[in-house]
Amino acid sequence: MLRVAVVGSGPSGVYAAQTLVQQREVPGVRVDVLDRLPAPYGLVRYGVAPDHEKIKSLTGNLRSVLEDERIRFLGDVEVGGRGLPTARLLELYHAVVYCVGAARDRMLGIPGEDLAGVHSATAFVSWYSGHPDAGPFDLGGVRSAVVVGAGNVAVDVTRILARGVPELEPTDMPQPALGVLAASGVRTVSMVARRGPSQAKFTTKELRELGTLPGVGTRVDPAELALDPAYDDQGAAAALPAAVRRNLDVLRGWSEAGPDGGGAAAAAARDIRLRFYLRPVEVLGGPDGRVRGLRFERTAPDGRGGVTGTGAYEDVEAELVLRSVGYLGVPLPGLPFDAATGTVPHAAGRVVRDGRASVGEYVAGWIKRGPTGVIGTNRPCAKETVSSLLQDAGALARRDLPEDPLDALRAAGLHPVEWPGWLSIEAAEEALGRSLGRRSVKIPDWTGLRTAAGRSGS
């Protein structure tokens, strides 16, 4: 029997576990899926916006995999750092597949970025998604927010800031976050990109949603759209991918819709403003040390797919700045790491140490390929890694292991949350929702999650 540990219970980890137990080349594979959190599903639980219920419904597919009798979920198990050393984990399993994602956001690298009120979109998403590591957010005194970036995460945080409470109440958003957003005085949210609309990374479905929010006006400056060489050039537009052409059509419609943009905005309604060809150069602060605005340099296409500065500047008022300019992987103690790419060096998923493949250690997901692709991209990525592992199975299986790694984990002072513990968390969140007159509501703190799972401790 081949025993494998998969570190991480997000889509890449679950797909790796599924591929391992469903393959037929090596019979008798058993998989333990370890996660630092007491709850499974990774970014599907803690990264997908709470109002995107269709995407969040993917948890049903992940759940069916984790309920397979050949797979065991072990939550609240940290690997590396203060947790179980990677070398010890390899002693307990024939092979280990690391699927730990990319936990760090990229910085803007401009003066004033350390001012109060400047945050990563990652931190904001973690807060409204109920991640137990997330700190609190205070939106008191915030009337104008700027989101720097033009990807789906930027669209998500823009939408959440602009949404009304009636649309968020049916979601599983933690009650404290819902209360802060309910009391928010945010009236204007500007989503700003340094390049043009044809180079934006958001998808059309997410973009269109911004124009359907009740009582919210969605505005686009036609002069900024016109700076894009592909915007009015039919030949250039025809060469673009279909998704980009659809984005341009949506933006064109908003720019032509008049002062209310894409929504029926009343006098006190919120505004979403999509801005292009503006590069942040400085965060502006007040005497209290808090952000008061963001200074941008106007950019222009350089003819090679990039942009160049024009020397013209514009200040945009903001009491909240969220940067959404990409993610980076973080080193996992005990594994090699390429700081330039934010990934673990590998060959077809095999971890590479000192130029040679380390048989028994594997990677999949963002820590393997970088923060690219959508949820479905993790499936072929995991399949490639598992294929490499199975090629090594003959050599791996010759090593003797402890009878049950769970005993060794407990002996090391760990207290894994098994699947029944996760089901108890689910039940507690449903009960919390009922008590608040809502549907299931996330428990957003470590103590609450561990208590609900039937264990205590910090």
Tab-separated table of C-alpha atoms in Angstrom:
chain	number	residue	atom	x	y	z
A	1	MET	CA	0.000	0.000	0.000
A	2	LEU	CA	1.246	3.454	-0.932
A	3	ARG	CA	0.521	6.155	1.647
A	4	VAL	CA	0.635	9.771	0.466
A	5	ALA	CA	0.267	13.067	2.313
A	6	VAL	CA	-1.217	16.002	0.417
A	7	VAL	CA	-0.517	19.317	2.144
A	8	GLY	CA	-3.356	21.721	1.375
A	9	SER	CA	-7.065	21.040	0.924
A	10	GLY	CA	-7.832	23.628	-1.751
A	11	PRO	CA	-8.694	22.599	-5.317
A	12	SER	CA	-5.134	21.595	-6.280
A	13	GLY	CA	-4.771	19.401	-3.185
A	14	VAL	CA	-8.180	17.794	-3.544
A	15	TYR	CA	-7.666	17.157	-7.262
A	16	ALA	CA	-4.292	15.555	-6.493
A	17	ALA	CA	-5.905	13.295	-3.885
A	18	GLN	CA	-8.727	12.392	-6.263
A	19	THR	CA	-6.332	11.519	-9.087
A	20	LEU	CA	-4.257	9.358	-6.746
A	21	VAL	CA	-7.143	7.196	-5.530
A	22	GLN	CA	-8.880	6.923	-8.907
A	23	GLN	CA	-5.857	5.792	-10.916
A	24	ARG	CA	-5.440	2.059	-11.569
A	25	GLU	CA	-1.710	1.675	-12.107
A	26	VAL	CA	-0.895	1.477	-8.381
A	27	PRO	CA	-3.597	-0.224	-6.295
A	28	GLY	CA	-4.211	0.450	-2.622
A	29	VAL	CA	-3.231	4.123	-2.438
A	30	ARG	CA	-4.313	5.916	0.736
A	31	VAL	CA	-4.172	9.694	1.034
A	32	ASP	CA	-4.157	11.998	4.045
A	33	VAL	CA	-5.068	15.580	3.127
A	34	LEU	CA	-3.453	17.892	5.669
A	35	ASP	CA	-4.407	21.534	6.111
A	36	ARG	CA	-3.214	24.264	8.467
A	37	LEU	CA	-6.822	25.344	8.957
A	38	PRO	CA	-9.549	23.304	10.690
A	39	ALA	CA	-11.745	23.828	7.613
A	40	PRO	CA	-11.170	22.393	4.111
A	41	TYR	CA	-11.529	23.843	0.580
A	42	GLY	CA	-8.785	26.501	0.656
A	43	LEU	CA	-9.505	29.520	-1.533
A	44	VAL	CA	-12.941	28.215	-2.471
A	45	ARG	CA	-13.938	28.841	1.154
A	46	TYR	CA	-11.635	31.748	1.953
A	47	GLY	CA	-11.010	33.435	-1.407
A	48	VAL	CA	-14.158	33.231	-3.522
A	49	ALA	CA	-16.413	36.219	-2.802
A	50	PRO	CA	-19.395	35.278	-0.605
A	51	ASP	CA	-21.889	36.598	-3.174
A	52	HIS	CA	-20.524	34.245	-5.851
A	53	GLU	CA	-22.621	31.286	-4.808
A	54	LYS	CA	-22.258	29.402	-8.092
A	55	ILE	CA	-18.469	29.246	-7.763
A	56	LYS	CA	-18.707	28.470	-4.046
A	57	SER	CA	-20.962	25.545	-4.920
A	58	LEU	CA	-17.790	23.820	-6.129
A	59	THR	CA	-17.359	22.815	-2.500
A	60	GLY	CA	-19.895	20.082	-3.254
A	61	ASN	CA	-17.472	18.495	-5.721
A	62	LEU	CA	-14.531	18.886	-3.355
A	63	ARG	CA	-16.590	17.482	-0.523
A	64	SER	CA	-17.436	14.302	-2.428
A	65	VAL	CA	-13.708	13.679	-2.928
A	66	LEU	CA	-12.811	14.239	0.718
A	67	GLU	CA	-15.585	11.855	1.778
A	68	ASP	CA	-13.968	9.008	-0.197
A	69	GLU	CA	-13.053	6.215	2.241
A	70	ARG	CA	-9.529	6.128	0.805
A	71	ILE	CA	-8.964	9.793	1.688
A	72	ARG	CA	-8.697	11.262	5.184
A	73	PHE	CA	-8.946	14.974	6.024
A	74	LEU	CA	-6.665	16.153	8.834
A	75	GLY	CA	-7.187	19.837	9.565
A	76	ASP	CA	-5.416	22.148	12.013
A	77	VAL	CA	-2.086	20.538	11.095
A	78	GLU	CA	0.678	23.001	10.281
A	79	VAL	CA	3.625	21.752	8.236
A	80	GLY	CA	6.925	23.623	8.483
A	81	GLY	CA	7.590	26.663	10.650
A	82	ARG	CA	6.167	26.034	14.105
A	83	GLY	CA	4.493	22.868	12.913
A	84	LEU	CA	5.645	19.459	11.770
A	85	PRO	CA	9.002	19.572	9.953
A	86	THR	CA	8.868	18.564	6.311
A	87	ALA	CA	11.591	15.962	6.944
A	88	ARG	CA	9.448	14.318	9.636
A	89	LEU	CA	6.429	14.282	7.334
A	90	LEU	CA	8.438	12.394	4.738
A	91	GLU	CA	9.276	9.799	7.398
A	92	LEU	CA	5.575	9.181	7.974
A	93	TYR	CA	4.493	8.892	4.320
A	94	HIS	CA	5.900	7.330	1.178
A	95	ALA	CA	5.363	10.615	-0.662
A	96	VAL	CA	4.268	14.176	0.102
A	97	VAL	CA	2.535	16.504	-2.376
A	98	TYR	CA	2.667	20.186	-1.379
A	99	CYS	CA	-0.283	22.270	-2.590
A	100	VAL	CA	0.110	25.329	-0.381
A	101	GLY	CA	-0.820	28.170	-2.740
A	102	ALA	CA	0.546	31.705	-2.855
A	103	ALA	CA	-0.129	33.533	0.394
A	104	ARG	CA	1.683	36.849	-0.078
A	105	ASP	CA	0.533	39.812	-2.158
A	106	ARG	CA	2.777	42.003	-4.285
A	107	MET	CA	3.542	45.514	-3.104
A	108	LEU	CA	3.152	48.676	-5.165
A	109	GLY	CA	6.631	49.797	-4.142
A	110	ILE	CA	5.766	53.496	-3.849
A	111	PRO	CA	6.190	56.105	-1.074
A	112	GLY	CA	3.445	56.187	1.531
A	113	GLU	CA	2.414	52.566	1.116
A	114	ASP	CA	2.840	52.045	4.870
A	115	LEU	CA	0.209	54.658	5.783
A	116	ALA	CA	-2.828	53.570	7.783
A	117	GLY	CA	-5.680	52.724	5.453
A	118	VAL	CA	-3.501	51.067	2.796
A	119	HIS	CA	-4.071	47.317	2.638
A	120	SER	CA	-3.740	44.404	0.285
A	121	ALA	CA	-6.876	43.149	-1.398
A	122	THR	CA	-5.834	39.752	-0.017
A	123	ALA	CA	-6.266	41.004	3.550
A	124	PHE	CA	-9.649	42.518	2.711
A	125	VAL	CA	-10.841	39.296	1.058
A	126	SER	CA	-9.641	37.243	4.042
A	127	TRP	CA	-11.555	39.539	6.392
A	128	TYR	CA	-14.908	39.395	4.629
A	129	SER	CA	-14.426	35.664	3.914
A	130	GLY	CA	-13.940	34.841	7.596
A	131	HIS	CA	-10.341	33.600	7.496
A	132	PRO	CA	-9.226	33.066	11.113
A	133	ASP	CA	-5.887	34.831	10.491
A	134	ALA	CA	-7.559	38.003	9.189
A	135	GLY	CA	-7.357	41.218	11.131
A	136	PRO	CA	-10.279	43.631	11.554
A	137	PHE	CA	-11.200	46.326	9.050
A	138	ASP	CA	-12.515	49.718	10.083
A	139	LEU	CA	-14.343	51.616	7.341
A	140	GLY	CA	-15.316	54.489	9.618
A	141	GLY	CA	-14.665	57.810	7.918
A	142	VAL	CA	-14.097	56.169	4.524
A	143	ARG	CA	-16.097	57.835	1.759
A	144	SER	CA	-13.787	57.171	-1.181
A	145	ALA	CA	-11.849	53.964	-1.851
A	146	VAL	CA	-9.300	53.169	-4.555
A	147	VAL	CA	-8.624	49.623	-5.736
A	148	VAL	CA	-5.380	49.328	-7.699
A	149	GLY	CA	-5.565	46.477	-10.195
A	150	ALA	CA	-7.638	45.118	-13.055
A	151	GLY	CA	-8.154	41.436	-12.313
A	152	ASN	CA	-11.057	39.463	-10.877
A	153	VAL	CA	-9.899	40.019	-7.282
A	154	ALA	CA	-9.952	43.777	-7.889
A	155	VAL	CA	-13.474	43.430	-9.294
A	156	ASP	CA	-14.526	41.349	-6.270
A	157	VAL	CA	-13.386	43.842	-3.641
A	158	THR	CA	-14.830	46.731	-5.656
A	159	ARG	CA	-18.188	44.970	-5.827
A	160	ILE	CA	-18.226	44.095	-2.106
A	161	LEU	CA	-17.462	47.704	-1.154
A	162	ALA	CA	-20.284	48.945	-3.371
A	163	ARG	CA	-22.909	46.296	-2.596
A	164	GLY	CA	-25.814	46.983	-0.273
A	165	VAL	CA	-26.417	44.877	2.820
A	166	PRO	CA	-29.652	43.303	1.469
A	167	GLU	CA	-27.546	41.539	-1.198
A	168	LEU	CA	-24.879	40.421	1.283
A	169	GLU	CA	-27.151	39.260	4.093
A	170	PRO	CA	-28.094	35.956	2.390
A	171	THR	CA	-24.402	35.008	2.050
A	172	ASP	CA	-22.154	33.252	4.583
A	173	MET	CA	-20.195	36.450	5.306
A	174	PRO	CA	-19.230	36.653	9.007
A	175	GLN	CA	-21.566	38.831	11.049
A	176	PRO	CA	-18.828	41.274	12.195
A	177	ALA	CA	-17.817	41.979	8.571
A	178	LEU	CA	-21.442	42.384	7.523
A	179	GLY	CA	-21.952	44.889	10.338
A	180	VAL	CA	-18.946	46.978	9.281
A	181	LEU	CA	-20.101	47.034	5.652
A	182	ALA	CA	-23.646	47.901	6.733
A	183	ALA	CA	-22.354	50.967	8.582
A	184	SER	CA	-19.967	51.930	5.775
A	185	GLY	CA	-20.087	55.449	4.414
A	186	VAL	CA	-18.241	54.514	1.215
A	187	ARG	CA	-19.775	56.400	-1.702
A	188	THR	CA	-17.150	56.148	-4.436
A	189	VAL	CA	-14.977	53.156	-5.398
A	190	SER	CA	-12.394	53.719	-8.125
A	191	MET	CA	-10.801	50.665	-9.737
A	192	VAL	CA	-7.615	51.869	-11.429
A	193	ALA	CA	-5.335	50.131	-13.947
A	194	ARG	CA	-1.963	51.297	-15.230
A	195	ARG	CA	-2.633	49.826	-18.666
A	196	GLY	CA	-5.612	49.834	-21.017
A	197	PRO	CA	-8.911	47.944	-21.051
A	198	SER	CA	-7.721	45.454	-23.678
A	199	GLN	CA	-4.971	44.360	-21.266
A	200	ALA	CA	-7.162	43.985	-18.178
A	201	LYS	CA	-7.300	40.515	-16.623
A	202	PHE	CA	-10.883	40.458	-15.361
A	203	THR	CA	-13.415	38.169	-16.995
A	204	THR	CA	-16.539	39.486	-18.691
A	205	LYS	CA	-18.952	37.807	-16.275
A	206	GLU	CA	-17.345	39.469	-13.258
A	207	LEU	CA	-17.065	42.798	-15.071
A	208	ARG	CA	-20.751	42.829	-16.051
A	209	GLU	CA	-21.774	42.290	-12.444
A	210	LEU	CA	-20.530	45.763	-11.585
A	211	GLY	CA	-23.247	47.197	-13.808
A	212	THR	CA	-26.066	45.220	-12.179
A	213	LEU	CA	-25.700	46.321	-8.548
A	214	PRO	CA	-28.882	47.981	-7.276
A	215	GLY	CA	-28.516	51.723	-6.750
A	216	VAL	CA	-24.936	51.826	-7.994
A	217	GLY	CA	-23.693	53.839	-10.973
A	218	THR	CA	-20.847	52.369	-13.018
A	219	ARG	CA	-18.836	55.002	-14.862
A	220	VAL	CA	-16.070	54.824	-17.453
A	221	ASP	CA	-14.310	57.814	-19.015
A	222	PRO	CA	-14.596	57.444	-22.818
A	223	ALA	CA	-11.403	59.481	-23.237
A	224	GLU	CA	-9.444	56.857	-21.284
A	225	LEU	CA	-10.958	54.033	-23.316
A	226	ALA	CA	-10.001	55.834	-26.509
A	227	LEU	CA	-6.322	55.740	-25.486
A	228	ASP	CA	-6.323	51.986	-26.081
A	229	PRO	CA	-5.107	51.333	-29.651
A	230	ALA	CA	-7.553	48.428	-29.995
A	231	TYR	CA	-10.591	50.343	-28.772
A	232	ASP	CA	-11.641	52.055	-32.009
A	233	ASP	CA	-9.471	50.121	-34.467
A	234	GLN	CA	-11.721	47.381	-35.849
A	235	GLY	CA	-8.776	45.468	-37.290
A	236	ALA	CA	-6.825	45.530	-34.021
A	237	ALA	CA	-9.946	44.610	-32.033
A	238	ALA	CA	-10.650	41.658	-34.314
A	239	ALA	CA	-7.228	40.214	-33.460
A	240	LEU	CA	-8.003	40.227	-29.751
A	241	PRO	CA	-9.309	37.163	-27.885
A	242	ALA	CA	-13.100	36.975	-27.800
A	243	ALA	CA	-13.194	37.546	-24.024
A	244	VAL	CA	-11.273	40.805	-24.392
A	245	ARG	CA	-13.607	41.982	-27.153
A	246	ARG	CA	-16.567	41.285	-24.880
A	247	ASN	CA	-14.928	43.319	-22.113
A	248	LEU	CA	-14.482	46.239	-24.488
A	249	ASP	CA	-18.133	46.018	-25.504
A	250	VAL	CA	-19.243	46.177	-21.860
A	251	LEU	CA	-16.998	49.146	-21.132
A	252	ARG	CA	-18.116	50.915	-24.311
A	253	GLY	CA	-21.726	50.521	-23.242
A	254	TRP	CA	-21.036	52.064	-19.851
A	255	SER	CA	-19.101	54.970	-21.351
A	256	GLU	CA	-22.066	55.770	-23.604
A	257	ALA	CA	-24.738	55.362	-20.909
A	258	GLY	CA	-24.603	58.932	-19.645
A	259	PRO	CA	-23.927	60.298	-16.154
A	260	ASP	CA	-25.472	57.330	-14.355
A	261	GLY	CA	-23.194	54.832	-16.103
A	262	GLY	CA	-24.311	51.226	-15.936
A	263	GLY	CA	-26.614	51.532	-12.935
A	264	ALA	CA	-29.687	53.502	-11.974
A	265	ALA	CA	-27.876	55.657	-9.429
A	266	ALA	CA	-29.895	57.860	-7.119
A	267	ALA	CA	-28.491	61.013	-5.530
A	268	ALA	CA	-27.050	59.178	-2.503
A	269	ALA	CA	-26.073	56.015	-4.383
A	270	ARG	CA	-22.585	54.653	-4.635
A	271	ASP	CA	-20.454	55.099	-7.702
A	272	ILE	CA	-17.992	52.679	-9.263
A	273	ARG	CA	-15.448	54.376	-11.510
A	274	LEU	CA	-13.244	52.309	-13.794
A	275	ARG	CA	-10.057	54.171	-14.663
A	276	PHE	CA	-7.325	53.222	-17.121
A	277	TYR	CA	-3.801	54.345	-18.020
A	278	LEU	CA	-2.974	55.592	-14.530
A	279	ARG	CA	0.127	54.367	-12.670
A	280	PRO	CA	0.297	54.886	-8.875
A	281	VAL	CA	3.407	56.834	-7.863
A	282	GLU	CA	2.691	57.975	-4.281
A	283	VAL	CA	0.220	57.420	-1.474
A	284	LEU	CA	-0.776	60.785	-0.016
A	285	GLY	CA	-1.301	61.072	3.723
A	286	GLY	CA	-2.700	63.545	6.214
A	287	PRO	CA	-1.242	64.804	9.491
A	288	ASP	CA	-2.894	61.892	11.318
A	289	GLY	CA	-0.783	59.364	9.403
A	290	ARG	CA	-3.741	58.037	7.449
A	291	VAL	CA	-4.133	57.837	3.700
A	292	ARG	CA	-5.923	60.772	2.085
A	293	GLY	CA	-5.396	60.018	-1.563
A	294	LEU	CA	-3.306	58.436	-4.277
A	295	ARG	CA	-1.184	60.237	-6.857
A	296	PHE	CA	-1.129	58.711	-10.325
A	297	GLU	CA	0.948	59.392	-13.405
A	298	ARG	CA	-0.933	59.266	-16.681
A	299	THR	CA	0.500	56.533	-18.905
A	300	ALA	CA	0.241	55.925	-22.635
A	301	PRO	CA	0.749	52.846	-24.832
A	302	ASP	CA	4.382	52.394	-25.814
A	303	GLY	CA	3.641	50.450	-28.994
A	304	ARG	CA	5.175	47.239	-27.618
A	305	GLY	CA	2.344	46.085	-25.376
A	306	GLY	CA	3.438	48.116	-22.367
A	307	VAL	CA	2.994	51.681	-21.196
A	308	THR	CA	5.212	54.674	-20.651
A	309	GLY	CA	4.833	57.645	-18.331
A	310	THR	CA	3.661	60.968	-19.766
A	311	GLY	CA	4.727	63.292	-16.946
A	312	ALA	CA	1.109	64.304	-16.284
A	313	TYR	CA	-0.222	63.579	-12.787
A	314	GLU	CA	-3.614	63.252	-11.151
A	315	ASP	CA	-4.546	62.982	-7.462
A	316	VAL	CA	-7.510	60.795	-6.527
A	317	GLU	CA	-9.098	61.188	-3.106
A	318	ALA	CA	-9.200	58.045	-0.982
A	319	GLU	CA	-9.433	57.119	2.703
A	320	LEU	CA	-8.947	53.447	1.794
A	321	VAL	CA	-6.498	51.964	-0.719
A	322	LEU	CA	-6.534	48.286	-1.648
A	323	ARG	CA	-3.757	46.957	-3.855
A	324	SER	CA	-4.574	43.987	-6.075
A	325	VAL	CA	-1.519	43.589	-8.281
A	326	GLY	CA	-0.757	39.892	-7.929
A	327	TYR	CA	0.370	37.210	-5.502
A	328	LEU	CA	3.612	35.514	-4.563
A	329	GLY	CA	4.316	32.173	-2.980
A	330	VAL	CA	6.071	32.103	0.365
A	331	PRO	CA	8.912	29.750	1.346
A	332	LEU	CA	7.941	26.609	3.217
A	333	PRO	CA	10.715	25.751	5.699
A	334	GLY	CA	12.425	22.589	4.575
A	335	LEU	CA	11.692	22.987	0.858
A	336	PRO	CA	13.820	24.744	-1.770
A	337	PHE	CA	12.360	28.014	-3.017
A	338	ASP	CA	12.841	30.311	-5.999
A	339	ALA	CA	12.277	33.827	-4.656
A	340	ALA	CA	12.121	35.327	-8.157
A	341	THR	CA	9.107	33.243	-9.205
A	342	GLY	CA	7.644	32.557	-5.760
A	343	THR	CA	7.590	28.829	-6.506
A	344	VAL	CA	9.296	25.603	-5.486
A	345	PRO	CA	11.727	24.418	-8.206
A	346	HIS	CA	10.386	21.257	-9.801
A	347	ALA	CA	10.557	18.943	-12.793
A	348	ALA	CA	7.063	17.838	-13.875
A	349	GLY	CA	5.978	18.257	-10.263
A	350	ARG	CA	8.980	16.563	-8.627
A	351	VAL	CA	10.702	18.899	-6.176
A	352	VAL	CA	14.226	19.713	-7.378
A	353	ARG	CA	16.989	19.982	-4.778
A	354	ASP	CA	20.480	21.042	-5.815
A	355	GLY	CA	19.660	20.385	-9.441
A	356	ARG	CA	18.267	16.891	-8.905
A	357	ALA	CA	14.715	15.598	-8.531
A	358	SER	CA	13.888	14.621	-4.949
A	359	VAL	CA	11.894	11.423	-5.285
A	360	GLY	CA	9.119	11.432	-2.683
A	361	GLU	CA	8.547	15.213	-2.663
A	362	TYR	CA	6.144	16.833	-5.118
A	363	VAL	CA	4.292	20.110	-5.720
A	364	ALA	CA	1.032	21.102	-7.425
A	365	GLY	CA	-1.026	24.264	-7.738
A	366	TRP	CA	0.253	27.814	-7.360
A	367	ILE	CA	3.380	26.824	-5.431
A	368	LYS	CA	4.305	24.777	-8.531
A	369	ARG	CA	3.345	27.062	-11.412
A	370	GLY	CA	2.788	30.486	-9.820
A	371	PRO	CA	-0.542	32.291	-9.259
A	372	THR	CA	-2.001	31.729	-12.710
A	373	GLY	CA	-5.105	30.149	-14.150
A	374	VAL	CA	-8.578	29.505	-12.757
A	375	ILE	CA	-9.825	26.821	-10.394
A	376	GLY	CA	-10.098	24.285	-13.225
A	377	THR	CA	-6.439	24.834	-14.171
A	378	ASN	CA	-5.500	22.918	-11.029
A	379	ARG	CA	-6.843	19.658	-12.396
A	380	PRO	CA	-4.311	19.083	-15.242
A	381	CYS	CA	-1.593	20.557	-13.020
A	382	ALA	CA	-2.346	17.973	-10.319
A	383	LYS	CA	-2.605	15.192	-12.904
A	384	GLU	CA	0.916	15.899	-14.181
A	385	THR	CA	2.322	15.811	-10.645
A	386	VAL	CA	0.512	12.592	-9.755
A	387	SER	CA	1.796	11.009	-12.976
A	388	SER	CA	5.355	11.727	-11.826
A	389	LEU	CA	4.616	10.311	-8.378
A	390	LEU	CA	3.182	7.113	-9.836
A	391	GLN	CA	6.275	6.654	-11.987
A	392	ASP	CA	8.263	6.687	-8.735
A	393	ALA	CA	5.825	4.443	-6.844
A	394	GLY	CA	7.903	1.274	-7.110
A	395	ALA	CA	10.867	2.837	-5.328
A	396	LEU	CA	8.687	4.743	-2.866
A	397	ALA	CA	6.675	1.743	-1.684
A	398	ARG	CA	9.761	-0.199	-0.624
A	399	ARG	CA	10.193	2.030	2.413
A	400	ASP	CA	8.644	0.858	5.701
A	401	LEU	CA	6.372	3.331	7.499
A	402	PRO	CA	4.655	3.614	10.886
A	403	GLU	CA	1.328	1.800	10.927
A	404	ASP	CA	-0.744	4.988	11.137
A	405	PRO	CA	0.775	8.476	10.721
A	406	LEU	CA	-2.073	9.932	12.773
A	407	ASP	CA	-0.602	8.407	15.927
A	408	ALA	CA	2.741	10.078	15.194
A	409	LEU	CA	1.048	13.421	14.543
A	410	ARG	CA	-0.686	13.240	17.907
A	411	ALA	CA	2.543	12.189	19.599
A	412	ALA	CA	4.145	15.343	18.135
A	413	GLY	CA	1.593	17.447	20.008
A	414	LEU	CA	-0.742	18.035	17.075
A	415	HIS	CA	-4.506	17.728	17.421
A	416	PRO	CA	-5.874	17.084	13.938
A	417	VAL	CA	-9.461	17.981	13.149
A	418	GLU	CA	-10.829	14.989	11.277
A	419	TRP	CA	-13.858	14.964	8.981
A	420	PRO	CA	-16.444	14.595	11.783
A	421	GLY	CA	-14.891	17.682	13.394
A	422	TRP	CA	-15.364	19.625	10.159
A	423	LEU	CA	-18.986	18.462	9.986
A	424	SER	CA	-19.423	19.827	13.504
A	425	ILE	CA	-18.057	23.199	12.330
A	426	GLU	CA	-20.553	23.167	9.471
A	427	ALA	CA	-23.394	22.430	11.877
A	428	ALA	CA	-22.267	25.220	14.221
A	429	GLU	CA	-22.163	27.705	11.335
A	430	GLU	CA	-25.664	26.710	10.276
A	431	ALA	CA	-26.892	27.164	13.859
A	432	LEU	CA	-25.179	30.566	14.046
A	433	GLY	CA	-26.917	31.606	10.843
A	434	ARG	CA	-30.329	30.553	12.175
A	435	SER	CA	-29.763	32.523	15.375
A	436	LEU	CA	-29.079	35.637	13.276
A	437	GLY	CA	-32.003	35.133	10.916
A	438	ARG	CA	-29.595	34.277	8.109
A	439	ARG	CA	-28.389	31.182	6.352
A	440	SER	CA	-25.124	29.506	7.350
A	441	VAL	CA	-22.676	32.115	8.675
A	442	LYS	CA	-18.927	31.553	8.923
A	443	ILE	CA	-17.147	31.358	12.249
A	444	PRO	CA	-14.209	33.753	11.707
A	445	ASP	CA	-11.796	32.932	14.554
A	446	TRP	CA	-9.518	30.100	15.620
A	447	THR	CA	-11.107	29.583	19.037
A	448	GLY	CA	-14.587	29.428	17.593
A	449	LEU	CA	-13.579	26.951	14.893
A	450	ARG	CA	-11.710	24.685	17.286
A	451	THR	CA	-14.513	24.777	19.829
A	452	ALA	CA	-17.060	23.931	17.151
A	453	ALA	CA	-14.858	21.046	15.996
A	454	GLY	CA	-14.943	19.612	19.513
A	455	ARG	CA	-11.488	20.577	20.697
A	456	SER	CA	-9.950	23.473	22.613
A	457	GLY	CA	-6.593	25.197	22.720
A	458	SER	CA	-4.853	28.051	20.936
